[in-house]
Coordinates of C-alpha atoms in Angstrom, one line a residue:
X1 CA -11.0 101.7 -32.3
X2 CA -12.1 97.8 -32.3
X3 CA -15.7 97.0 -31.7
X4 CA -15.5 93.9 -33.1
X5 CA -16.2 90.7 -30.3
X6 CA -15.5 87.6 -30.9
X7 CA -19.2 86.0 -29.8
X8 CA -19.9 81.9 -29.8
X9 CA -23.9 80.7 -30.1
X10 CA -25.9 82.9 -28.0
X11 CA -23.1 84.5 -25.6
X12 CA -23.5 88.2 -24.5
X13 CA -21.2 89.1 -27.7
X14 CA -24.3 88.1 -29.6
X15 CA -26.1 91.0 -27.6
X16 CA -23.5 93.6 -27.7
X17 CA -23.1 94.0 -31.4
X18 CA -24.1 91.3 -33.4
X19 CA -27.6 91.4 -35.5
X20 CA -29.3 89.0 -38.4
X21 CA -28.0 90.9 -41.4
X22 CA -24.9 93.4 -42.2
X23 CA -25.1 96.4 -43.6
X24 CA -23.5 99.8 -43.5
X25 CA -24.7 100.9 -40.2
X26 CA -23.2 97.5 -38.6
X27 CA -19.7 98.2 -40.4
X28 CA -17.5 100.0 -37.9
X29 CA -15.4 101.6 -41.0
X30 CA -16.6 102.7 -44.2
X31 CA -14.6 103.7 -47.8
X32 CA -15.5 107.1 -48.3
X33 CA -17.3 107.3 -52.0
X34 CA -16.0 110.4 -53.1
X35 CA -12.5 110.5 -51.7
X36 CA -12.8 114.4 -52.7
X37 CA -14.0 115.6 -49.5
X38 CA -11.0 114.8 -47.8
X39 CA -9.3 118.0 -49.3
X40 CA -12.7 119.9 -49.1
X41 CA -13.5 123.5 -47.3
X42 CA -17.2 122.7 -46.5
X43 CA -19.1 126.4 -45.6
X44 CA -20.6 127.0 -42.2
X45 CA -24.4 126.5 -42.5
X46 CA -23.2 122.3 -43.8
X47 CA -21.6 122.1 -40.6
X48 CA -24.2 123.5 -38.3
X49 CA -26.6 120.7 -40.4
X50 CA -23.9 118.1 -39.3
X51 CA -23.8 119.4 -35.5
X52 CA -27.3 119.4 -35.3
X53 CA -27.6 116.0 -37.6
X54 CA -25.4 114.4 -35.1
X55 CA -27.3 115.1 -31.8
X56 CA -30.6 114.1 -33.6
X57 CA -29.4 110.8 -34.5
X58 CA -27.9 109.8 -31.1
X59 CA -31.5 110.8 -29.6
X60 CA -33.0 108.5 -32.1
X61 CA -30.7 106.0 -31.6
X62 CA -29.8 105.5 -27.5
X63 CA -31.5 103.7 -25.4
X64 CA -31.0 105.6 -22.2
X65 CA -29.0 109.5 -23.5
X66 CA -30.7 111.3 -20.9
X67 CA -28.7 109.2 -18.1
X68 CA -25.4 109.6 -20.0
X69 CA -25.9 113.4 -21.0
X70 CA -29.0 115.0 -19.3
X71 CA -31.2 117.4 -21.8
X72 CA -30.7 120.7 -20.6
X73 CA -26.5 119.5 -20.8
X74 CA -26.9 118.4 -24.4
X75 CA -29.1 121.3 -25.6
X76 CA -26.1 123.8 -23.4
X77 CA -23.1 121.3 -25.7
X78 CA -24.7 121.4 -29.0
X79 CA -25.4 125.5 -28.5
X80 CA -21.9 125.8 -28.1
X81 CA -21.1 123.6 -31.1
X82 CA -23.0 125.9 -33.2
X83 CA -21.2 129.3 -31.8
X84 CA -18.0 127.2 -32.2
X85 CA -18.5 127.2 -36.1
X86 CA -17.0 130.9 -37.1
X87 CA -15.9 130.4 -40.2
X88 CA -15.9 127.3 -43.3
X89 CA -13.5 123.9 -41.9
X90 CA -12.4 121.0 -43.8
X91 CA -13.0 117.5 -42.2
X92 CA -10.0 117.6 -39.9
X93 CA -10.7 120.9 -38.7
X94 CA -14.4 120.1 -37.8
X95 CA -13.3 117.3 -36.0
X96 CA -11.9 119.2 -33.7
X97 CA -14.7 121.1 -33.1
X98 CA -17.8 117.9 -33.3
X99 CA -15.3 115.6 -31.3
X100 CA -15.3 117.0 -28.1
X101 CA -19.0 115.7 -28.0
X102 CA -17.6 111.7 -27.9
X103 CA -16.4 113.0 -23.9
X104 CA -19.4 114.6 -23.0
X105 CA -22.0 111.9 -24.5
X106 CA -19.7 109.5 -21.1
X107 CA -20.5 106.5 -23.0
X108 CA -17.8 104.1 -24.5
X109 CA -20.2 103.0 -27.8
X110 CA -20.8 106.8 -28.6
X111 CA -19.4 109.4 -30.6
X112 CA -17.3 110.7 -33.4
X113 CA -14.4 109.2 -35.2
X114 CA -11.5 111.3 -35.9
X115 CA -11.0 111.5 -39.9
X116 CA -9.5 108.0 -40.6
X117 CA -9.1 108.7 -44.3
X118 CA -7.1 111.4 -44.1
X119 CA -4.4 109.0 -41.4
X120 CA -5.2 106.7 -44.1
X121 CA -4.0 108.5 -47.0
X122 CA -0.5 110.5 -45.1
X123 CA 0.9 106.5 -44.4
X124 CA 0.2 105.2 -47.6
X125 CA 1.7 108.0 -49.0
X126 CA 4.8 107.0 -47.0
X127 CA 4.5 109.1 -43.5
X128 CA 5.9 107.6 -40.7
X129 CA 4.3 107.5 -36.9
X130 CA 5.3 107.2 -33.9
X131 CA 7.1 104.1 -33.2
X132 CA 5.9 103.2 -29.7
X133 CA 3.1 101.4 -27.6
X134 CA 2.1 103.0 -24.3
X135 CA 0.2 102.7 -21.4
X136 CA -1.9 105.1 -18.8
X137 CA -1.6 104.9 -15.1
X138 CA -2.1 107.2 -12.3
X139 CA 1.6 107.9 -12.5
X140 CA 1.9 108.7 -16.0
X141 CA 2.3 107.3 -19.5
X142 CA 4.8 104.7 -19.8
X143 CA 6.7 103.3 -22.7
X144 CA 5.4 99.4 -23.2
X145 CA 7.2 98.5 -26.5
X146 CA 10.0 100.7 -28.6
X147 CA 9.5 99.5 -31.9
X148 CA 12.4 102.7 -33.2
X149 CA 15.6 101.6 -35.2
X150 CA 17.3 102.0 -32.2
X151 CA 15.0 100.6 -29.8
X152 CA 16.2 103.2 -26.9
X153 CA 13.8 103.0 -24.7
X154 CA 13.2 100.0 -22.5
X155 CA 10.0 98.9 -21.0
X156 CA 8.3 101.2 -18.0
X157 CA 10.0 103.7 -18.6
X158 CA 7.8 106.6 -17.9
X159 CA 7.4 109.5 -20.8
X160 CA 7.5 113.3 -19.6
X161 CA 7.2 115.1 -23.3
X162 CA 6.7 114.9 -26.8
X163 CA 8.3 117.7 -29.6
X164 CA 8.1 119.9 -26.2
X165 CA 5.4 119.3 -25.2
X166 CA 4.6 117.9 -21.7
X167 CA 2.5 114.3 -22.0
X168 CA 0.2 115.1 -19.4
X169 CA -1.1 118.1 -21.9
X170 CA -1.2 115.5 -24.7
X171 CA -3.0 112.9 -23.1
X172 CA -5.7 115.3 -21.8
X173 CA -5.9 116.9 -25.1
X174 CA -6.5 113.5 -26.9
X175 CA -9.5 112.2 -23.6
X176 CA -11.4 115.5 -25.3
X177 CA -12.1 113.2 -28.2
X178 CA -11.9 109.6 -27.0
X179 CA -15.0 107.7 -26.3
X180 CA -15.9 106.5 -22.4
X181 CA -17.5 106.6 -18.9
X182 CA -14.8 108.4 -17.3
X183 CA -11.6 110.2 -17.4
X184 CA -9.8 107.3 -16.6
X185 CA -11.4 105.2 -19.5
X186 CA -10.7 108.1 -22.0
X187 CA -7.1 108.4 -21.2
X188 CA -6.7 104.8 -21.3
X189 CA -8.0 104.4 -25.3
X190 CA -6.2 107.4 -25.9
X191 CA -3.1 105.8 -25.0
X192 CA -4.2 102.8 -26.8
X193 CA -4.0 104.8 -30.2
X194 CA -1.4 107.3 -29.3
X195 CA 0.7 106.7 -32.4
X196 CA -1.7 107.8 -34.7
X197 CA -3.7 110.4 -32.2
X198 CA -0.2 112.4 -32.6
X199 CA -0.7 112.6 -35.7
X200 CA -4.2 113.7 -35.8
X201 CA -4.4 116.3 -33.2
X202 CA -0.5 117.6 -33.5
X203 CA 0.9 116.8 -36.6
X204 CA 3.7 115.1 -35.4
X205 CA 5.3 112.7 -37.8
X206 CA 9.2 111.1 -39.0
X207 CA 11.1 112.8 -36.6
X208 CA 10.5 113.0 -32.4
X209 CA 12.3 114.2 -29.6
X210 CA 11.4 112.7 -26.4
X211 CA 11.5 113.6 -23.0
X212 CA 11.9 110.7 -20.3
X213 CA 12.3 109.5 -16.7
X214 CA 14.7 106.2 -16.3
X215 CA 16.0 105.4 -12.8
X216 CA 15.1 108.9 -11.4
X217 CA 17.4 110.5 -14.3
X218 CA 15.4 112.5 -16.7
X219 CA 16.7 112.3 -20.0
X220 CA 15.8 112.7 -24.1
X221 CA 16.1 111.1 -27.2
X222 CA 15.8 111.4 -30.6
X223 CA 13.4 108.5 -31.9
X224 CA 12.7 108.5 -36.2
X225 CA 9.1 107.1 -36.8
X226 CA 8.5 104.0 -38.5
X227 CA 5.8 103.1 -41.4
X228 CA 2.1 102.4 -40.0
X229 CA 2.4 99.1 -42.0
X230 CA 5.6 98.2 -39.7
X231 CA 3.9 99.0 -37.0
X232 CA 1.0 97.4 -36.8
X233 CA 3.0 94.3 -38.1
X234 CA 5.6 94.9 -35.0
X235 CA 2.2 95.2 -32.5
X236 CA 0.1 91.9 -34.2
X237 CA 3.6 90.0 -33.4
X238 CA 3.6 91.1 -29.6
X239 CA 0.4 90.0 -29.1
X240 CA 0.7 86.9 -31.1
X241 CA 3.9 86.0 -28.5
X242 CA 2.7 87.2 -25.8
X243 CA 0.5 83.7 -24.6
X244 CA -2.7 83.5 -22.2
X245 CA -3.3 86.6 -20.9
X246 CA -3.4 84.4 -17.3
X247 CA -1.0 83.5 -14.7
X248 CA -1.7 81.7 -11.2
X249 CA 0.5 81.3 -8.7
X250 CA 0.2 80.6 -4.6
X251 CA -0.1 83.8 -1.8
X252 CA 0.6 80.8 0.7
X253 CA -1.2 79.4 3.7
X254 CA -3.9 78.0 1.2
X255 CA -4.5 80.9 -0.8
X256 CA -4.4 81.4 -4.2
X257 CA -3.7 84.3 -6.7
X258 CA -5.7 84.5 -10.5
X259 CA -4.3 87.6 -12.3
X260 CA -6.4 87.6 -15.7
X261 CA -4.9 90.4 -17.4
X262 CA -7.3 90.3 -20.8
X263 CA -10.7 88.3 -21.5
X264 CA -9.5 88.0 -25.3
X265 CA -7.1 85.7 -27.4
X266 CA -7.8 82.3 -28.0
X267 CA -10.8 80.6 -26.2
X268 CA -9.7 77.1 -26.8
X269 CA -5.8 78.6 -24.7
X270 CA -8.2 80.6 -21.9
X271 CA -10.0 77.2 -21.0
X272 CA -6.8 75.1 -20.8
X273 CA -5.2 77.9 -19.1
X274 CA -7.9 78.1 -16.4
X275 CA -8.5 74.3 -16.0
X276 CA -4.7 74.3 -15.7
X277 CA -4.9 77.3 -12.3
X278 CA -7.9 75.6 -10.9
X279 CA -6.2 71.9 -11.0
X280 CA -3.3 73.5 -9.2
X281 CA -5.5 75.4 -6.8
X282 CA -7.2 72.0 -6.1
X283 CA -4.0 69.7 -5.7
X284 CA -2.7 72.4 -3.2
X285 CA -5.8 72.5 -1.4
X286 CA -6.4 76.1 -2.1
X287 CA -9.2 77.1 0.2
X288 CA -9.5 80.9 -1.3
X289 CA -8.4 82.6 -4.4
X290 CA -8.1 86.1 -5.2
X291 CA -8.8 86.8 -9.2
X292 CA -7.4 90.2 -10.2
X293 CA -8.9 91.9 -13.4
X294 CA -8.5 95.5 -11.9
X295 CA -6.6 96.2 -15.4
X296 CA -8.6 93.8 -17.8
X297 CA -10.2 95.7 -20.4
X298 CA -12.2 93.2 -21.5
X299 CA -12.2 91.2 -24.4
X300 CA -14.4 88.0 -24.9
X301 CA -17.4 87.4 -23.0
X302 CA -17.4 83.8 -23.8
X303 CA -13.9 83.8 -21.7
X304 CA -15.8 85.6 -18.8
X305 CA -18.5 82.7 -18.8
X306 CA -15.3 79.9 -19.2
X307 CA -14.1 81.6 -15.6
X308 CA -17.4 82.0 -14.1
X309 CA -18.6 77.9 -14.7
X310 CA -15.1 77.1 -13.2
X311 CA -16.1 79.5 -9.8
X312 CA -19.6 79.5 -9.7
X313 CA -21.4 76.9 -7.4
X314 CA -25.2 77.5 -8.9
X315 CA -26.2 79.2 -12.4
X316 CA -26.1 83.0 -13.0
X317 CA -27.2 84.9 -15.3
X318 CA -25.1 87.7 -16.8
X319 CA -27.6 90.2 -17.7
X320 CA -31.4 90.4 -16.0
X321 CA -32.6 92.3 -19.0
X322 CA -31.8 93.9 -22.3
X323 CA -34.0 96.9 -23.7
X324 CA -34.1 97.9 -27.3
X325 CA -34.4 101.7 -28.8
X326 CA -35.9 100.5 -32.2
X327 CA -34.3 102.8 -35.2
X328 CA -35.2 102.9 -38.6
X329 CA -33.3 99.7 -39.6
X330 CA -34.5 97.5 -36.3
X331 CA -38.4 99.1 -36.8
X332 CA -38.2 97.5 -40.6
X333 CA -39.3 94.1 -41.8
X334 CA -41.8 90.9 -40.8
X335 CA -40.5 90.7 -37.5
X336 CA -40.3 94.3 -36.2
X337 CA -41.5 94.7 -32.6
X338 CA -42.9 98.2 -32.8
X339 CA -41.9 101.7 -34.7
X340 CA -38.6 103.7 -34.4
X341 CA -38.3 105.3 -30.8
X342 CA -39.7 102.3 -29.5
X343 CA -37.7 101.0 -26.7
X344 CA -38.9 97.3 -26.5
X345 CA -37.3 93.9 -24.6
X346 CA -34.5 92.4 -27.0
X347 CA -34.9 89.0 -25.0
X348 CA -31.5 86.8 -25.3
X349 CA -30.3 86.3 -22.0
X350 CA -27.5 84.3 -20.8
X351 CA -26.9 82.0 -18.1
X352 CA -23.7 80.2 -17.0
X353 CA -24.1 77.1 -15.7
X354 CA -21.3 75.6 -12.9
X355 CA -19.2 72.6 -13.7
X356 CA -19.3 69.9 -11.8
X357 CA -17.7 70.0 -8.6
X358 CA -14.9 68.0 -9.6
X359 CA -14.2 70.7 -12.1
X360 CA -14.9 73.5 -10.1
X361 CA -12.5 75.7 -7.6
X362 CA -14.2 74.5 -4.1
X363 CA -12.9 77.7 -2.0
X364 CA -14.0 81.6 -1.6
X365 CA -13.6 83.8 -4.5
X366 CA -12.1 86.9 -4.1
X367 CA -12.5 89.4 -7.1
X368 CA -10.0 92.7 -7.5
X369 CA -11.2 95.2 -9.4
X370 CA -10.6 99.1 -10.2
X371 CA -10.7 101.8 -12.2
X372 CA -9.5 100.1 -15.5
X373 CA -11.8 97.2 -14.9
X374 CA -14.3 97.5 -18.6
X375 CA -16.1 95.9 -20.8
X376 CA -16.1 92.2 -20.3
X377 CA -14.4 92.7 -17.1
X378 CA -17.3 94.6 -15.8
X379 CA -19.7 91.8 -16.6
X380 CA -17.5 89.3 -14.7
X381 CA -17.6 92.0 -11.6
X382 CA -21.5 92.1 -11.8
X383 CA -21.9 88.4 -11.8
X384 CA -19.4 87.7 -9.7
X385 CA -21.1 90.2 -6.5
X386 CA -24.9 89.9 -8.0
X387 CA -25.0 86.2 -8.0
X388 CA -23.0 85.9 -5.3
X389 CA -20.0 84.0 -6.9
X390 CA -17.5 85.5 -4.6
X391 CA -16.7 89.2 -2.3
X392 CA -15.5 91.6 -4.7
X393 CA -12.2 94.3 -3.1
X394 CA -10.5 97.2 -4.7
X395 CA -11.8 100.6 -6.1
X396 CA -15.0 101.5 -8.0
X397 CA -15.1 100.5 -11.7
X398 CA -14.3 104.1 -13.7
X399 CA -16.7 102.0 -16.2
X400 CA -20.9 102.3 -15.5
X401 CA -22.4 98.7 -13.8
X402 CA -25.0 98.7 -16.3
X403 CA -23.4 98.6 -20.5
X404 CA -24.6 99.3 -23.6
X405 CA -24.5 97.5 -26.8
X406 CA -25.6 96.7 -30.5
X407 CA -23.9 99.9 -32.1
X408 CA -25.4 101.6 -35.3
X409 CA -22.7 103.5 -37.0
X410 CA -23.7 106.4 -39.3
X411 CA -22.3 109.2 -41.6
X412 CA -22.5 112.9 -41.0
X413 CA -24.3 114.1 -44.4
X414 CA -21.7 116.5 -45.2
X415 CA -19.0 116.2 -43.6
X416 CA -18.6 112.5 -44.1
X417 CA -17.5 112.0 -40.8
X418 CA -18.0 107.9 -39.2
X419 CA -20.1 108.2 -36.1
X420 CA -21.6 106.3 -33.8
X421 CA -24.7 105.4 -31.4
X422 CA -26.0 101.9 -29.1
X423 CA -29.0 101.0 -29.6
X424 CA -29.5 98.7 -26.9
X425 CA -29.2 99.0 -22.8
X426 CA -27.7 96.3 -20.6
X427 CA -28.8 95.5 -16.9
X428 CA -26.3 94.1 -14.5
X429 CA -27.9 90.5 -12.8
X430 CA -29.4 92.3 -10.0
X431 CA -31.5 94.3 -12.2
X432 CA -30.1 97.5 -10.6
X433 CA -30.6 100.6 -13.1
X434 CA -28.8 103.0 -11.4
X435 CA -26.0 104.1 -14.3
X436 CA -22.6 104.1 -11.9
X437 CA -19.7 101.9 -11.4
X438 CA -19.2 98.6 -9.6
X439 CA -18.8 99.1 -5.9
X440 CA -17.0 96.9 -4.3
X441 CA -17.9 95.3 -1.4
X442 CA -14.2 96.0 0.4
X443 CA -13.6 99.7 -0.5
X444 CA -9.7 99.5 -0.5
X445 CA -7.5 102.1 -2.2
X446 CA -3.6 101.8 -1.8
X447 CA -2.2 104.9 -0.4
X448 CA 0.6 107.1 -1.9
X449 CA 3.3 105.4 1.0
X450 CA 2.0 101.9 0.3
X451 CA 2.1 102.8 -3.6
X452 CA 5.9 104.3 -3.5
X453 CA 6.7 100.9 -1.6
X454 CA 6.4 98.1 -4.2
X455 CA 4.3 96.2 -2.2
X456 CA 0.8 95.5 -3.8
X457 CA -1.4 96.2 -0.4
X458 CA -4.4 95.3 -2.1
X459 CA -3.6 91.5 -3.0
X460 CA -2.3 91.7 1.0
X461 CA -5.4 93.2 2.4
X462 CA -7.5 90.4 0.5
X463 CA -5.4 87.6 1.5
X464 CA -5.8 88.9 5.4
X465 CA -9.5 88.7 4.5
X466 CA -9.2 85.4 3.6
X467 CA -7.4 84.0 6.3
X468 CA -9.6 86.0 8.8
X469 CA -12.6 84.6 6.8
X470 CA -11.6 80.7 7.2
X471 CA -10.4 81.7 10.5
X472 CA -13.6 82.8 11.8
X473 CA -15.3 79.2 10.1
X474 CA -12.9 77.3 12.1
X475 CA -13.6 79.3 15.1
X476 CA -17.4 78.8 14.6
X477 CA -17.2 75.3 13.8
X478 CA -15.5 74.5 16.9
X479 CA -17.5 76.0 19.4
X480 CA -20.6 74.9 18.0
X481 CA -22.6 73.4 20.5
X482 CA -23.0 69.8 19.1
X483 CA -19.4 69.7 17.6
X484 CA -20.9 69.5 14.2
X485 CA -18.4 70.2 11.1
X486 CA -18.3 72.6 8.5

């Protein structure tokens, strides 16, 4: 799990994560001192402390819990916590038990981490994962890279079961412990870490037999693991090749299409790569374009602000306020604003400012979003329909309007487990507090014929909304009374 965001002066990265000093509770991973307790039975009334240890601190530490988890749902979780505990667990074991609490808490800078140590120790001690990278959809988990000795399985191809068991089961056992807003958002990490998640919730190592769909033919292989070292080295050179996460290309009749896959990777690439789209869009006489991020996960939000200043045509700010929960680090020193439990203004807010017009994409601005639209992506969304950069089209964000930020990560006293809480609360531009997705302002969902088809109805609806829209101008313009033009 990466928390870590690239930030430049006083961009919303600052305000996310970043704080004055560094210490422990800002350090996303943590050596265990007494490496012991990895192979320690710890007796029930130590875990009931850690259970109840755990929900203190996250209502110390959150800025808004009661809108994420209401009270009478979080005292109903942690009583069932408690009953779960029947008899003395060692780290992984209680894991299992404390980690369905990341789902419930609905918040992607919340919860527990499974026991990295232990993941830590089995691959230096020469176990082997799973040798593949995968992504979630609506229709499944599908292979992305097959990093294997033999390299069987090719790109897209969609994965029916692992060791026997069905992947729909896996992934939904691995969302009970994954961080996030929604289902969607859950499944989606999980699939981001599904080499090592086998691993940790199955046991599943060296040797797998899979179970796959290619060209309507179900079939299996036998696929031998590789060392974690190899394949984090295999992954690091994919995304190293892989370029700007950015690609334009013409719809026709003047419009435009943006996909912007990622806000992350090199900032000084993103801005050539978007002064490169918007020059074409310009020397082509674009007079719309249609951005898609409905599967950017985020990234960078000085990236979000390098797209914005090349759309935007006035400044817009990308948060109207951020609120504090002071905690016992925060409520320390000269400059403390009040005591811990406080929730006080953390001031810092940023504004983009529009290049110059000769710089600047002239047209309408269409935004797609969806469901695996997060993080930095999000912010782009809110700015984009609250400062009225452009008309956003798709499907409501699976990830809340409104974010939160500046994580403290603490230890379970026992247990040793990593955990971790926000301290701070983000407001979209319009100052809306309501914690639920983006809506768009075109509701358009793709249906299951249109889906089966090949045909990407959403980038067609929005390109018939664009035409219609400069349509209707040309209309208006032309039967206005004193001939005036647009």
């Amino acid at each position: 799990m990466n928390f870590r965001i690239v930030s430049r002066g006083i961009g919303l990265a600052v305000i996310l994560l970043v704080t004055a000093c560094r210490g422990e509770h800002q350090q996303v991973y943590l050596d265990l001192e007494d490496e012991s307790v990895m192979d320690r039975v710890f007796p029930e009334d130590q875990l009931r402390e850690d259970v109840e240890y755990l929900f203190a601190r996250l209502h110390e530490l959150h800025p808004d819990l009661n809108a994420r988890l209401p009270e009478q749902e979080r005292l109903a979780l942690l009583t069932s916590l408690l009953a779960g505990i029947d008899r003395p667990m060692n780290r992984r074991e209680f894991h299992r038990l404390i980690g369905v609490a990341t789902e419930k808490f609905r918040d992607g800078h919340a919860g527990v981490f499974y026991p990295y140590p232990e993941f830590d120790r089995f691959t230096e001690n020469g176990g082997q994962v799973f040798p593949m990278t995968v992504s979630a959809t609506a229709a499944g988990l599908f292979v992305k890279n097959d990093y294997s000795s033999t390299g069987a399985l090719p790109a897209g191809v969609r994965l029916l079961d692992v060791n026997g068991i069905p992947v729909p089961e896996i992934l939904a056992t691995m969302a009970r412990y994954t961080r996030g807003e929604s289902q969607v958002l859950r499944e989606q990490i999980a699939a981001s870490h599904f080499s090592t998640l086998l691993w940790h919730f199955y046991d599943f190592h060296t040797d797998f037999r899979v179970g796959y769909e290619i060209d309507g033919m179900v079939r299996s292989a036998q696929i031998t693991g590789i060392s974690h070292e190899a394949f984090n080295r295999k992954v690091k050179e994919i995304e190293e090749s892989g370029g700007v996460n950015l690609a334009y290309r013409s719809l026709g009749h003047k419009v435009g299409y943006l996909d912007v896959s990622y806000f992350g990777g090199d900032k000084g690439d993103f801005k050539r790569a978007i002064k490169q789209a918007v020059d074409t869009a310009q020397e082509e006489e674009t007079r719309a374009i249609v951005v898609d991020i409905r599967r950017n996960p985020g990234g960078s939000t000085d990236n979000v602000e390098t797209l914005l200043a090349r759309l935007a045509p006035k400044e817009c700010g990308l948060v109207s306020e951020v609120m504090e929960k002071l905690n016992d680090k925060s409520a320390s020193g000269l400059f403390s604003k009040g005591k811990p439990g406080d929730l006080v203004p953390a001031g810092g807010s940023v504004t983009v400012y529009p290049e110059s017009e000769s710089r600047r994409f002239p047209g309408k601005v269409y935004l797609l979003i969806g469901p695996y639209t997060y993080s930095a992506g999000i912010v782009m969304a809110t700015a984009v329909q609250d400062c009225g950069v452009g008309t956003l089209v798709g499907e409501e964000t699976a990830g809340f309007a409104n974010q939160t930020g500046q994580i403290y990560f603490f230890n379970l006293p026992h247990t040793q487990l990593r955990a971790f809480a926000p301290t701070r609360a983000l407001l979209r531009p319009s100052g809306d507090r309501k914690w639920h997705g983006v809506v768009p302002d075109h509701v358009f969902a793709p249906s299951a014929e249109q889906l089966r088809s090949g045909r990407d109805a959403v980038i067609e609806f929005t390109k018939d909304l664009a035409l219609t829209a400069h349509s209707t101008r040309v209309q208006d313009r032309d039967q206005a009374p004193d001939g005036s033009q647009e």
